[in-house]
Amino acid sequence: MWPTGRIVGESLLSLALTLLAVAAGLADDQGMLPAIGIGLAAGLLSLLRRGLPASVLLATGAGSAPFFGFAPLLLVVAWSAGRRIDGLGRACGAFGLAYGLTLALSMLSGPNTSWSILALAAMFLLIAILVPGLAGRYWSQRRTLTDTLHEYNAQLLRERVMLVGQARMLERQRIAQDMHDSLGHQLALIAVHTGALEVDRELTGQQREAVGVLREASVAAMHELRDVVGVLRAGEDAGRTGGSAQGAGGEEPGTPSRGVAGIDSLAEASRRAGSDVEIRRSGEVRPLAPTADHAAYRVVQEGLTNAHKHAPGTPITIGLRYEPDSLVVEVANGPVAVPVGGGVASGRQGLTGLEERARLIGGMVHAGPTADGGFRLAGVLPYTSSGDGFPSPPPGDATPTFVAAQSDFRAQNPAGSAGDSDPVIDWNALPKELAKAVNRTKRGNGIAIGCGVVALVAVVLVIVVVVAGVFLVREVDKAMIDPEQYDAVTVGQTEESVRELLPQGDSFLNTGPGDGAPPVPDGAKCLTLLSSDFGSSWDAEPVFRFCFKDGKLIEKKSFETA
């Protein structure tokens, strides 16, 4: 189905061609009814030119020979046929047949026409048929070449994404193996030795409690390491790696929860280590997506870790505020009385990891000092998430509350900057690359060669048109005079003086007196020239004739011929 704009455009074009055909038919003295018939036929052929380009081209060319009203339509049809006839051979055959048929019918419609007039008509038809066709075909091939280049670009982007993904997966597997082999062994030793030390009878109750905290921390670290290794190997978030063998919430039985429900366990562990930790909750509790739930746990965990390392002994406040569109998680500690020395190990990567984790679910993280000299770490996490590591699209046309600038591979393609569509397939809505990839190189080379040939032919045609124009102007100067030149000549002048004032008349445009010329005086030789004025009708041609006898001008006449 055509869109509304195309329907309106085609209707207006058909109406315009109909009116032009009627006007040209009336100017050609066809009569009112024949002119209207020619106009209706032109309008119908205009509507059919898209579906039947070759047939409409032949019909228009054949109709333009006897009926001048088809001339405007011929230009439009030739352009359209050049765009829509598939294959170089079919296009050459269709245009060659249309040109030959039109020229042959032009010869049959005027049996007394000279060869010079036919040559001029052949040149005119060459311009009227082949030039619009070549222009349309060049435009079509240029558009096809542009689409092919876009397909090539999309294919390269897809291949690049695949290579990057494969490299990332291999690197994840390598890192996972290194972590499993090194950290796993060390944490297992810590857990075993702290477990044995916890039952030592020589330890006091406070020491045994501290050793128990260390053992639980090492066991929790082993579970964390196992989850991280699983994420690296599977390439999925920890919240989505739970299988049927896991317990509720994606955690195995007996392991601490790594979501909002596990924040109490983190606070309790910090209290057992000697810190004053308070949890403040506000708002109506709402469920979070697994990725957001896990991110909230990581924010609290990172905040507590930083407070223990950089502000030991200060009171810590954990805040959970359930806002209408997001969960705000805060970890704030008071000012440090005695600055901690520089021996505390810090990789300075925790906050960066939290920012990336929050960005991927459509949230944000902020860290900075408080007014009283303490430190505050806060995360704003939306309730809904697509679960695949990217922000969920907002409902309708609403703008999401939290927007983070894309800094991954999608930023390299401007087409993917808006919406959540895949930028790699914006130019390929249908899965067709695999079947067409084999022939793309050939087709691209063929299109490039075709465009070059079209450009060469266009240059040649332009040269031919310029040369023909110059030749036609020279021929007009040889065969045509103004009425003032005719009036300046008087009967009785010598033939030599008259011929000096007039052109020789040896031009293909000067075909003789034509039908309706008066008889030539006996024994006289006459020179017939065309007039620069228009005749009294479309078919009437004004002519000037000069007849000489015995070296003098004996007669000059002005008349019209058919």
Coordinates of C-alpha atoms in Angstrom, one line a residue:
M1 CA 0.0 0.0 0.0
W2 CA 1.3 3.5 -0.9
P3 CA 1.6 6.0 1.9
T4 CA -0.7 9.0 1.8
G5 CA 2.0 11.4 0.7
R6 CA 2.8 9.2 -2.3
I7 CA -0.8 8.9 -3.3
V8 CA -1.3 12.7 -3.2
G9 CA 1.9 13.3 -5.2
E10 CA 1.1 10.7 -7.8
S11 CA -2.4 12.1 -8.2
L12 CA -1.1 15.7 -8.6
L13 CA 1.5 14.5 -11.1
S14 CA -1.0 12.6 -13.1
L15 CA -3.4 15.6 -13.2
A16 CA -0.5 17.9 -14.3
L17 CA 0.5 15.6 -17.1
T18 CA -3.1 15.3 -18.2
L19 CA -3.5 19.0 -18.5
L20 CA -0.2 19.4 -20.3
A21 CA -1.2 16.7 -22.8
V22 CA -4.6 18.4 -23.4
A23 CA -2.9 21.8 -23.9
A24 CA -0.3 20.3 -26.3
G25 CA -3.0 18.5 -28.3
L26 CA -5.0 21.7 -28.7
A27 CA -1.8 23.6 -29.8
D28 CA -1.2 20.8 -32.3
D29 CA -4.7 21.4 -33.8
Q30 CA -5.9 18.0 -32.7
G31 CA -9.4 19.2 -31.7
M32 CA -11.0 19.2 -28.3
L33 CA -12.2 15.6 -28.1
P34 CA -8.9 14.1 -29.4
A35 CA -6.9 16.4 -27.1
I36 CA -9.0 15.2 -24.1
G37 CA -8.5 11.6 -25.1
I38 CA -4.7 12.1 -25.3
G39 CA -4.8 13.8 -21.9
L40 CA -6.7 10.9 -20.2
A41 CA -4.3 8.4 -21.8
A42 CA -1.3 10.3 -20.5
G43 CA -2.8 10.5 -17.0
L44 CA -3.4 6.7 -17.0
L45 CA 0.0 5.9 -18.3
S46 CA 1.5 8.1 -15.5
L47 CA -0.2 6.0 -12.9
L48 CA 1.0 2.8 -14.4
R49 CA 4.6 3.7 -14.9
R50 CA 5.7 2.3 -11.5
G51 CA 4.2 -1.1 -11.9
L52 CA 4.9 -1.5 -15.7
P53 CA 7.9 0.6 -16.5
A54 CA 9.0 -1.0 -19.7
S55 CA 5.5 -1.4 -21.2
V56 CA 4.6 2.2 -20.3
L57 CA 7.8 3.4 -21.9
L58 CA 7.1 1.7 -25.1
A59 CA 3.5 2.9 -25.2
T60 CA 4.5 6.5 -24.5
G61 CA 7.2 6.4 -27.1
A62 CA 4.9 5.0 -29.7
G63 CA 2.2 7.6 -28.8
S64 CA 4.6 10.6 -28.8
A65 CA 5.3 10.1 -32.6
P66 CA 1.9 10.9 -33.9
F67 CA 0.6 12.9 -30.9
F68 CA 2.7 15.8 -29.5
G69 CA 0.7 15.7 -26.3
F70 CA 2.7 12.7 -25.0
A71 CA 6.0 14.6 -25.1
P72 CA 5.9 15.9 -21.5
L73 CA 4.9 12.4 -20.3
L74 CA 7.8 10.8 -22.2
L75 CA 10.4 12.6 -20.0
V76 CA 8.7 11.4 -16.8
V77 CA 8.3 7.9 -18.0
A78 CA 11.9 7.6 -19.2
W79 CA 13.1 8.8 -15.8
S80 CA 10.9 6.3 -14.0
A81 CA 11.8 3.4 -16.3
G82 CA 15.5 4.1 -15.7
R83 CA 15.0 3.7 -12.0
R84 CA 12.8 0.6 -12.0
I85 CA 13.8 -1.7 -14.8
D86 CA 16.1 -4.3 -13.2
G87 CA 19.2 -5.6 -15.0
L88 CA 21.5 -3.8 -17.5
G89 CA 20.4 -6.0 -20.4
R90 CA 16.7 -5.5 -19.8
A91 CA 17.2 -1.7 -19.4
C92 CA 19.3 -1.5 -22.6
G93 CA 16.7 -3.6 -24.5
A94 CA 13.7 -1.6 -23.3
F95 CA 15.2 1.8 -24.0
G96 CA 16.7 0.7 -27.4
L97 CA 13.3 -0.7 -28.5
A98 CA 11.5 2.4 -27.3
Y99 CA 13.9 4.7 -29.2
G100 CA 13.8 2.7 -32.4
L101 CA 10.0 2.3 -32.3
T102 CA 9.5 6.1 -31.7
L103 CA 11.9 7.0 -34.5
A104 CA 10.3 4.6 -36.9
L105 CA 6.8 5.9 -36.2
S106 CA 8.1 9.4 -36.6
M107 CA 9.4 8.5 -40.1
L108 CA 6.1 6.9 -41.0
S109 CA 4.1 9.8 -39.8
G110 CA 5.9 12.2 -42.1
P111 CA 6.7 10.5 -45.4
N112 CA 7.9 13.7 -47.1
T113 CA 10.3 14.5 -44.3
S114 CA 13.9 14.9 -45.4
W115 CA 16.8 13.0 -43.9
S116 CA 18.1 16.1 -42.3
I117 CA 14.9 16.6 -40.4
L118 CA 14.9 12.9 -39.4
A119 CA 18.5 13.3 -38.1
L120 CA 17.4 16.3 -35.9
A121 CA 14.4 14.2 -34.7
A122 CA 16.7 11.3 -33.9
M123 CA 18.9 13.6 -31.8
F124 CA 15.9 15.1 -30.0
L125 CA 14.5 11.6 -29.2
L126 CA 18.0 10.6 -27.9
I127 CA 17.8 13.5 -25.5
A128 CA 14.2 13.0 -24.6
I129 CA 14.4 9.2 -23.9
L130 CA 17.9 8.2 -23.1
V131 CA 19.1 11.2 -21.0
P132 CA 16.2 11.0 -18.4
G133 CA 16.6 7.2 -18.4
L134 CA 20.3 7.4 -17.7
A135 CA 19.7 10.0 -15.0
G136 CA 17.1 7.8 -13.3
R137 CA 19.3 4.8 -13.5
Y138 CA 22.2 6.7 -12.1
W139 CA 20.1 7.9 -9.2
S140 CA 18.8 4.4 -8.5
Q141 CA 22.3 2.8 -8.6
R142 CA 23.7 5.6 -6.4
R143 CA 20.9 4.8 -3.9
T144 CA 21.6 1.1 -4.1
L145 CA 25.3 1.7 -3.6
T146 CA 24.6 3.8 -0.5
D147 CA 22.4 1.0 0.9
T148 CA 25.1 -1.5 0.2
L149 CA 27.7 0.6 2.0
H150 CA 25.3 0.8 5.0
E151 CA 24.9 -3.0 5.0
Y152 CA 28.7 -3.3 4.8
N153 CA 29.0 -1.0 7.8
A154 CA 26.4 -2.9 9.8
Q155 CA 28.2 -6.2 9.0
L156 CA 31.5 -4.8 10.2
L157 CA 29.9 -3.5 13.4
R158 CA 28.3 -6.9 14.0
E159 CA 31.6 -8.7 13.5
R160 CA 33.4 -6.2 15.8
V161 CA 30.8 -6.8 18.5
M162 CA 31.3 -10.5 18.1
L163 CA 35.1 -10.3 18.3
V164 CA 34.9 -8.0 21.4
G165 CA 32.4 -10.3 23.1
Q166 CA 34.6 -13.3 22.4
A167 CA 37.7 -11.6 23.7
R168 CA 35.9 -10.5 26.8
M169 CA 34.6 -14.0 27.4
L170 CA 38.1 -15.5 27.1
E171 CA 39.5 -12.9 29.4
R172 CA 36.8 -13.5 32.0
Q173 CA 37.5 -17.2 31.9
R174 CA 41.2 -16.6 32.4
I175 CA 40.6 -14.2 35.4
A176 CA 38.1 -16.7 36.9
Q177 CA 40.6 -19.5 36.7
D178 CA 43.3 -17.3 38.3
M179 CA 41.0 -16.2 41.1
H180 CA 39.8 -19.7 41.8
D181 CA 43.3 -21.1 41.9
S182 CA 44.9 -18.4 44.1
L183 CA 42.3 -16.6 46.2
G184 CA 40.2 -19.7 46.7
H185 CA 43.1 -21.7 48.2
Q186 CA 44.1 -18.8 50.5
L187 CA 40.5 -18.3 51.8
A188 CA 40.1 -22.0 52.4
L189 CA 43.2 -22.0 54.5
I190 CA 42.0 -19.0 56.5
A191 CA 38.6 -20.7 57.1
V192 CA 40.2 -23.9 58.3
H193 CA 42.7 -22.3 60.6
T194 CA 40.2 -19.9 62.1
G195 CA 37.8 -22.7 62.7
A196 CA 40.5 -24.7 64.5
L197 CA 41.5 -21.6 66.5
E198 CA 37.9 -20.9 67.5
V199 CA 37.7 -24.2 69.6
D200 CA 41.1 -23.6 71.3
R201 CA 40.5 -23.8 75.0
E202 CA 43.2 -21.2 75.8
L203 CA 41.3 -18.4 74.1
T204 CA 39.2 -16.0 76.2
G205 CA 35.5 -15.4 75.3
Q206 CA 36.3 -12.1 73.6
Q207 CA 39.1 -13.7 71.5
R208 CA 37.0 -16.6 70.6
E209 CA 34.2 -14.2 69.4
A210 CA 36.7 -12.3 67.3
V211 CA 38.0 -15.5 65.8
G212 CA 34.4 -16.5 65.0
V213 CA 33.9 -13.2 63.2
L214 CA 37.0 -13.9 61.1
R215 CA 35.9 -17.4 60.3
E216 CA 32.4 -16.2 59.2
A217 CA 34.0 -13.5 57.1
S218 CA 36.3 -16.0 55.4
V219 CA 33.4 -18.3 54.7
A220 CA 31.3 -15.4 53.3
A221 CA 34.3 -14.3 51.2
M222 CA 34.6 -17.9 49.8
H223 CA 30.9 -17.7 48.8
E224 CA 31.5 -14.3 47.3
L225 CA 34.5 -15.5 45.3
R226 CA 32.5 -18.5 44.0
D227 CA 29.7 -16.2 42.8
V228 CA 32.2 -13.9 41.1
V229 CA 33.9 -16.8 39.4
G230 CA 30.5 -17.9 38.2
V231 CA 29.7 -14.5 36.8
L232 CA 33.0 -14.3 35.0
R233 CA 32.6 -17.7 33.5
A234 CA 29.0 -17.4 32.5
G235 CA 29.0 -13.7 31.7
E236 CA 25.8 -13.1 33.7
D237 CA 25.0 -11.1 36.8
A238 CA 25.0 -12.9 40.2
G239 CA 21.4 -12.2 40.6
R240 CA 20.6 -14.2 37.5
T241 CA 22.9 -17.2 37.9
G242 CA 20.7 -19.1 40.4
G243 CA 19.4 -22.4 39.1
S244 CA 16.9 -24.9 40.4
A245 CA 19.4 -26.2 42.9
Q246 CA 19.5 -22.9 44.7
G247 CA 17.2 -21.8 47.5
A248 CA 14.8 -19.0 47.5
G249 CA 16.1 -15.7 46.2
G250 CA 18.8 -17.3 44.2
E251 CA 21.0 -18.2 47.2
E252 CA 22.0 -21.7 48.4
P253 CA 20.6 -22.8 51.7
G254 CA 22.9 -21.7 54.6
T255 CA 24.6 -18.8 52.7
P256 CA 23.9 -15.2 53.6
S257 CA 21.5 -13.3 51.3
R258 CA 23.2 -10.8 49.0
G259 CA 20.3 -8.4 48.7
V260 CA 18.4 -5.9 50.8
A261 CA 17.5 -8.8 53.1
G262 CA 21.2 -9.4 53.8
I263 CA 21.9 -5.9 55.0
D264 CA 21.0 -6.8 58.5
S265 CA 23.6 -9.6 58.5
L266 CA 26.2 -7.1 57.3
A267 CA 25.3 -4.7 60.1
E268 CA 25.4 -7.5 62.7
A269 CA 28.8 -8.6 61.5
S270 CA 30.1 -5.0 61.9
R271 CA 28.6 -4.8 65.4
R272 CA 30.3 -8.0 66.4
A273 CA 33.6 -6.5 65.1
G274 CA 33.1 -3.6 67.6
S275 CA 31.4 -0.9 65.4
D276 CA 28.3 1.0 66.3
V277 CA 25.9 0.4 63.4
E278 CA 22.3 1.7 63.1
I279 CA 19.8 0.9 60.4
R280 CA 17.1 3.4 59.6
R281 CA 14.2 2.5 57.3
S282 CA 11.5 4.7 55.8
G283 CA 8.8 4.4 53.2
E284 CA 6.8 1.5 52.1
V285 CA 8.9 -1.6 51.3
R286 CA 8.8 -2.5 47.7
P287 CA 10.5 -5.4 45.8
L288 CA 13.5 -4.7 43.6
A289 CA 14.7 -6.4 40.5
P290 CA 17.5 -8.9 41.2
T291 CA 20.2 -6.6 39.8
A292 CA 19.0 -3.6 41.8
D293 CA 18.6 -5.8 44.9
H294 CA 22.2 -7.0 44.6
A295 CA 23.5 -3.5 43.9
A296 CA 21.9 -2.3 47.2
Y297 CA 23.7 -5.0 49.1
R298 CA 27.0 -4.0 47.4
V299 CA 26.5 -0.3 48.3
V300 CA 26.1 -1.1 52.0
Q301 CA 29.0 -3.6 51.9
E302 CA 31.3 -1.1 50.3
G303 CA 30.2 1.7 52.7
L304 CA 30.9 -0.5 55.7
T305 CA 34.2 -1.6 54.3
N306 CA 35.4 1.9 53.7
A307 CA 34.2 3.0 57.2
H308 CA 36.1 0.2 58.9
K309 CA 39.3 1.0 56.9
H310 CA 39.3 4.8 57.0
A311 CA 37.2 5.7 60.0
P312 CA 37.4 2.8 62.5
G313 CA 35.4 3.2 65.7
T314 CA 33.1 5.9 64.4
P315 CA 29.3 5.4 64.5
I316 CA 27.8 4.2 61.2
T317 CA 24.3 4.8 60.0
I318 CA 22.7 2.7 57.2
G319 CA 19.7 4.3 55.6
L320 CA 17.1 2.6 53.4
R321 CA 14.5 5.1 52.0
Y322 CA 11.8 3.7 49.7
E323 CA 11.0 6.6 47.4
P324 CA 8.1 6.5 44.9
D325 CA 10.4 5.5 42.0
S326 CA 13.6 4.2 43.5
L327 CA 15.3 2.9 46.6
V328 CA 17.9 5.3 48.2
V329 CA 20.6 3.4 50.1
E330 CA 23.0 5.4 52.3
V331 CA 26.0 4.5 54.5
A332 CA 27.3 7.4 56.5
N333 CA 30.0 7.5 59.3
G334 CA 30.9 10.2 61.7
P335 CA 34.2 12.2 61.7
V336 CA 37.4 10.5 62.5
A337 CA 39.0 11.6 65.8
V338 CA 42.5 10.4 64.9
P339 CA 43.5 10.1 61.2
V340 CA 44.3 6.6 60.0
G341 CA 47.8 6.0 58.8
G342 CA 48.6 5.3 55.2
G343 CA 49.1 1.6 55.8
V344 CA 45.5 0.7 55.1
A345 CA 45.3 -1.2 51.8
S346 CA 43.0 0.3 49.2
G347 CA 42.6 -0.7 45.6
R348 CA 40.5 2.5 45.0
Q349 CA 38.2 0.4 42.6
G350 CA 35.2 -0.2 44.9
L351 CA 33.4 3.1 44.1
T352 CA 34.2 2.8 40.4
G353 CA 32.7 -0.7 40.4
L354 CA 29.6 0.5 42.2
E355 CA 29.1 3.4 39.7
E356 CA 29.3 1.0 36.8
R357 CA 26.9 -1.5 38.5
A358 CA 24.4 1.3 39.2
R359 CA 24.7 2.8 35.7
L360 CA 23.9 -0.5 34.1
I361 CA 20.5 -0.7 35.9
G362 CA 19.6 2.9 35.4
G363 CA 20.7 4.3 38.8
M364 CA 23.5 6.4 40.2
V365 CA 26.0 6.4 43.1
H366 CA 27.3 9.4 45.0
A367 CA 30.2 9.5 47.5
G368 CA 31.5 12.5 49.4
P369 CA 32.2 14.2 52.8
T370 CA 29.3 15.3 55.1
A371 CA 28.9 18.6 56.8
D372 CA 30.1 17.3 60.2
G373 CA 33.4 16.0 58.7
G374 CA 32.2 12.4 58.1
F375 CA 31.7 10.5 54.9
R376 CA 28.6 9.4 53.0
L377 CA 28.1 6.8 50.3
A378 CA 24.6 6.8 48.7
G379 CA 23.1 4.9 45.8
V380 CA 19.8 5.6 44.0
L381 CA 18.5 2.4 42.5
P382 CA 15.2 2.1 40.4
Y383 CA 12.7 -0.6 41.4
T384 CA 12.3 -1.9 37.8
S385 CA 15.1 -3.1 35.6
S386 CA 15.3 -5.2 32.5
G387 CA 17.5 -7.7 34.3
D388 CA 20.0 -7.8 31.5
G389 CA 22.4 -5.2 32.7
F390 CA 20.8 -2.3 30.8
P391 CA 18.2 0.3 31.9
S392 CA 14.6 -0.6 31.4
P393 CA 12.8 1.7 28.9
P394 CA 10.4 4.2 30.5
P395 CA 6.7 3.7 30.0
G396 CA 5.2 5.6 27.1
D397 CA 7.1 8.8 26.3
A398 CA 8.1 9.4 29.9
T399 CA 11.7 10.4 30.6
P400 CA 13.5 8.1 33.1
T401 CA 14.5 9.7 36.4
F402 CA 18.1 8.5 36.2
V403 CA 20.0 8.6 33.0
A404 CA 23.6 7.7 32.6
A405 CA 25.6 8.5 29.5
Q406 CA 26.4 5.5 27.4
S407 CA 30.2 4.9 27.5
D408 CA 30.2 1.4 26.0
F409 CA 30.4 0.2 22.4
R410 CA 26.9 1.7 21.6
A411 CA 28.3 5.2 21.8
Q412 CA 30.4 4.6 18.7
N413 CA 27.2 4.4 16.5
P414 CA 25.0 7.6 16.5
A415 CA 22.1 5.5 15.4
G416 CA 22.1 3.8 18.8
S417 CA 22.0 6.9 20.9
A418 CA 18.3 7.1 21.1
G419 CA 16.1 4.4 22.6
D420 CA 17.1 0.8 23.4
S421 CA 17.4 -0.5 19.9
D422 CA 20.5 -2.4 18.8
P423 CA 22.6 0.1 16.9
V424 CA 24.3 -2.6 15.0
I425 CA 21.1 -3.7 13.1
D426 CA 19.5 -0.3 12.6
W427 CA 20.2 -0.6 8.8
N428 CA 19.2 -4.2 8.7
A429 CA 15.6 -4.7 10.0
L430 CA 15.4 -8.2 8.5
P431 CA 17.8 -11.1 9.0
K432 CA 19.2 -11.4 5.5
E433 CA 22.9 -11.0 5.8
L434 CA 24.0 -14.6 5.7
A435 CA 22.3 -15.4 2.4
K436 CA 23.5 -12.1 0.8
A437 CA 27.0 -11.8 2.2
V438 CA 28.5 -14.1 -0.4
N439 CA 27.4 -11.9 -3.4
R440 CA 27.9 -8.5 -1.8
T441 CA 31.4 -8.0 -3.2
K442 CA 30.3 -8.8 -6.7
R443 CA 27.2 -6.6 -6.5
G444 CA 29.2 -3.7 -5.1
N445 CA 31.7 -3.9 -7.9
G446 CA 29.0 -4.2 -10.5
I447 CA 27.2 -1.2 -9.1
A448 CA 30.4 0.9 -9.1
I449 CA 31.1 -0.1 -12.7
G450 CA 27.6 0.7 -13.7
C451 CA 27.8 4.1 -12.1
G452 CA 31.0 4.8 -13.9
V453 CA 29.5 3.8 -17.2
V454 CA 26.4 5.9 -16.6
A455 CA 28.6 8.9 -15.8
L456 CA 30.7 8.4 -18.9
V457 CA 27.6 8.1 -21.1
A458 CA 26.2 11.3 -19.5
V459 CA 29.3 13.2 -20.3
V460 CA 29.2 12.0 -23.9
L461 CA 25.6 13.0 -24.2
V462 CA 26.3 16.5 -22.8
I463 CA 29.1 16.9 -25.4
V464 CA 26.7 15.7 -28.2
V465 CA 24.1 18.2 -27.1
V466 CA 26.5 21.1 -27.0
V467 CA 27.9 20.2 -30.5
A468 CA 24.4 19.7 -31.8
G469 CA 23.3 23.1 -30.4
V470 CA 26.3 24.9 -32.1
F471 CA 25.6 23.1 -35.3
L472 CA 21.9 23.9 -35.2
V473 CA 22.6 27.6 -34.6
R474 CA 25.0 27.7 -37.6
E475 CA 22.4 25.9 -39.8
V476 CA 19.7 28.4 -38.7
D477 CA 22.0 31.3 -39.8
K478 CA 22.3 29.7 -43.3
A479 CA 18.5 29.1 -43.8
M480 CA 16.7 31.9 -41.9
I481 CA 16.3 35.7 -42.3
D482 CA 14.3 38.4 -40.6
P483 CA 11.4 40.3 -42.3
E484 CA 13.6 43.4 -42.3
Q485 CA 16.1 41.7 -44.5
Y486 CA 13.3 40.7 -46.9
D487 CA 12.0 44.3 -47.0
A488 CA 15.5 45.7 -47.7
V489 CA 15.7 43.8 -51.0
T490 CA 13.9 45.4 -54.1
V491 CA 13.0 43.9 -57.4
G492 CA 15.5 44.9 -60.2
Q493 CA 18.6 44.6 -58.1
T494 CA 21.4 42.6 -59.5
E495 CA 21.6 39.0 -58.4
E496 CA 25.1 39.5 -57.0
S497 CA 24.1 42.4 -54.8
V498 CA 21.1 40.5 -53.5
R499 CA 23.0 37.4 -52.6
E500 CA 25.5 39.4 -50.7
L501 CA 22.7 40.5 -48.4
L502 CA 21.2 37.1 -48.0
P503 CA 22.5 33.7 -46.7
Q504 CA 23.2 30.9 -49.2
G505 CA 20.3 28.7 -48.0
D506 CA 22.4 25.5 -48.3
S507 CA 21.1 24.1 -45.0
F508 CA 19.3 20.9 -44.0
L509 CA 16.6 23.1 -42.5
N510 CA 15.9 24.6 -45.9
T511 CA 14.0 21.7 -47.5
G512 CA 12.4 23.6 -50.4
P513 CA 9.2 25.7 -50.9
G514 CA 6.9 23.0 -49.5
D515 CA 3.2 22.5 -50.1
G516 CA 1.2 25.6 -51.2
A517 CA 4.1 27.5 -52.8
P518 CA 3.2 29.7 -55.8
P519 CA 4.6 28.6 -59.2
V520 CA 8.2 29.6 -60.1
P521 CA 8.5 32.0 -63.1
D522 CA 9.7 30.5 -66.4
G523 CA 13.4 30.3 -66.7
A524 CA 14.1 31.7 -63.2
K525 CA 16.2 30.3 -60.4
C526 CA 14.8 30.8 -57.0
L527 CA 16.3 31.0 -53.4
T528 CA 13.9 29.9 -50.6
L529 CA 14.6 31.0 -47.1
L530 CA 12.8 30.6 -43.8
S531 CA 11.4 33.5 -41.8
S532 CA 12.3 34.1 -38.1
D533 CA 8.7 35.0 -37.4
F534 CA 6.0 32.5 -36.4
G535 CA 3.3 31.4 -38.8
S536 CA -0.4 32.0 -38.6
S537 CA -0.9 28.5 -37.2
W538 CA 1.0 25.6 -35.7
D539 CA 1.4 23.8 -39.1
A540 CA 2.1 27.0 -41.2
E541 CA 5.7 27.9 -41.9
P542 CA 6.4 31.4 -43.2
V543 CA 8.8 31.4 -46.2
F544 CA 10.6 34.1 -48.3
R545 CA 11.4 33.3 -52.0
F546 CA 13.7 35.3 -54.3
C547 CA 13.7 34.5 -58.0
F548 CA 16.5 35.5 -60.4
K549 CA 16.7 35.7 -64.2
D550 CA 19.4 37.1 -66.5
G551 CA 21.4 38.3 -63.5
K552 CA 18.6 40.3 -61.9
L553 CA 16.0 39.8 -59.2
I554 CA 12.7 39.6 -61.0
E555 CA 10.4 38.5 -58.2
K556 CA 10.3 38.2 -54.4
K557 CA 7.4 36.6 -52.5
S558 CA 6.4 36.0 -48.9
F559 CA 4.0 33.0 -48.3
E560 CA 3.2 30.2 -45.9
T561 CA 3.6 26.5 -46.5
A562 CA 2.5 23.4 -44.6

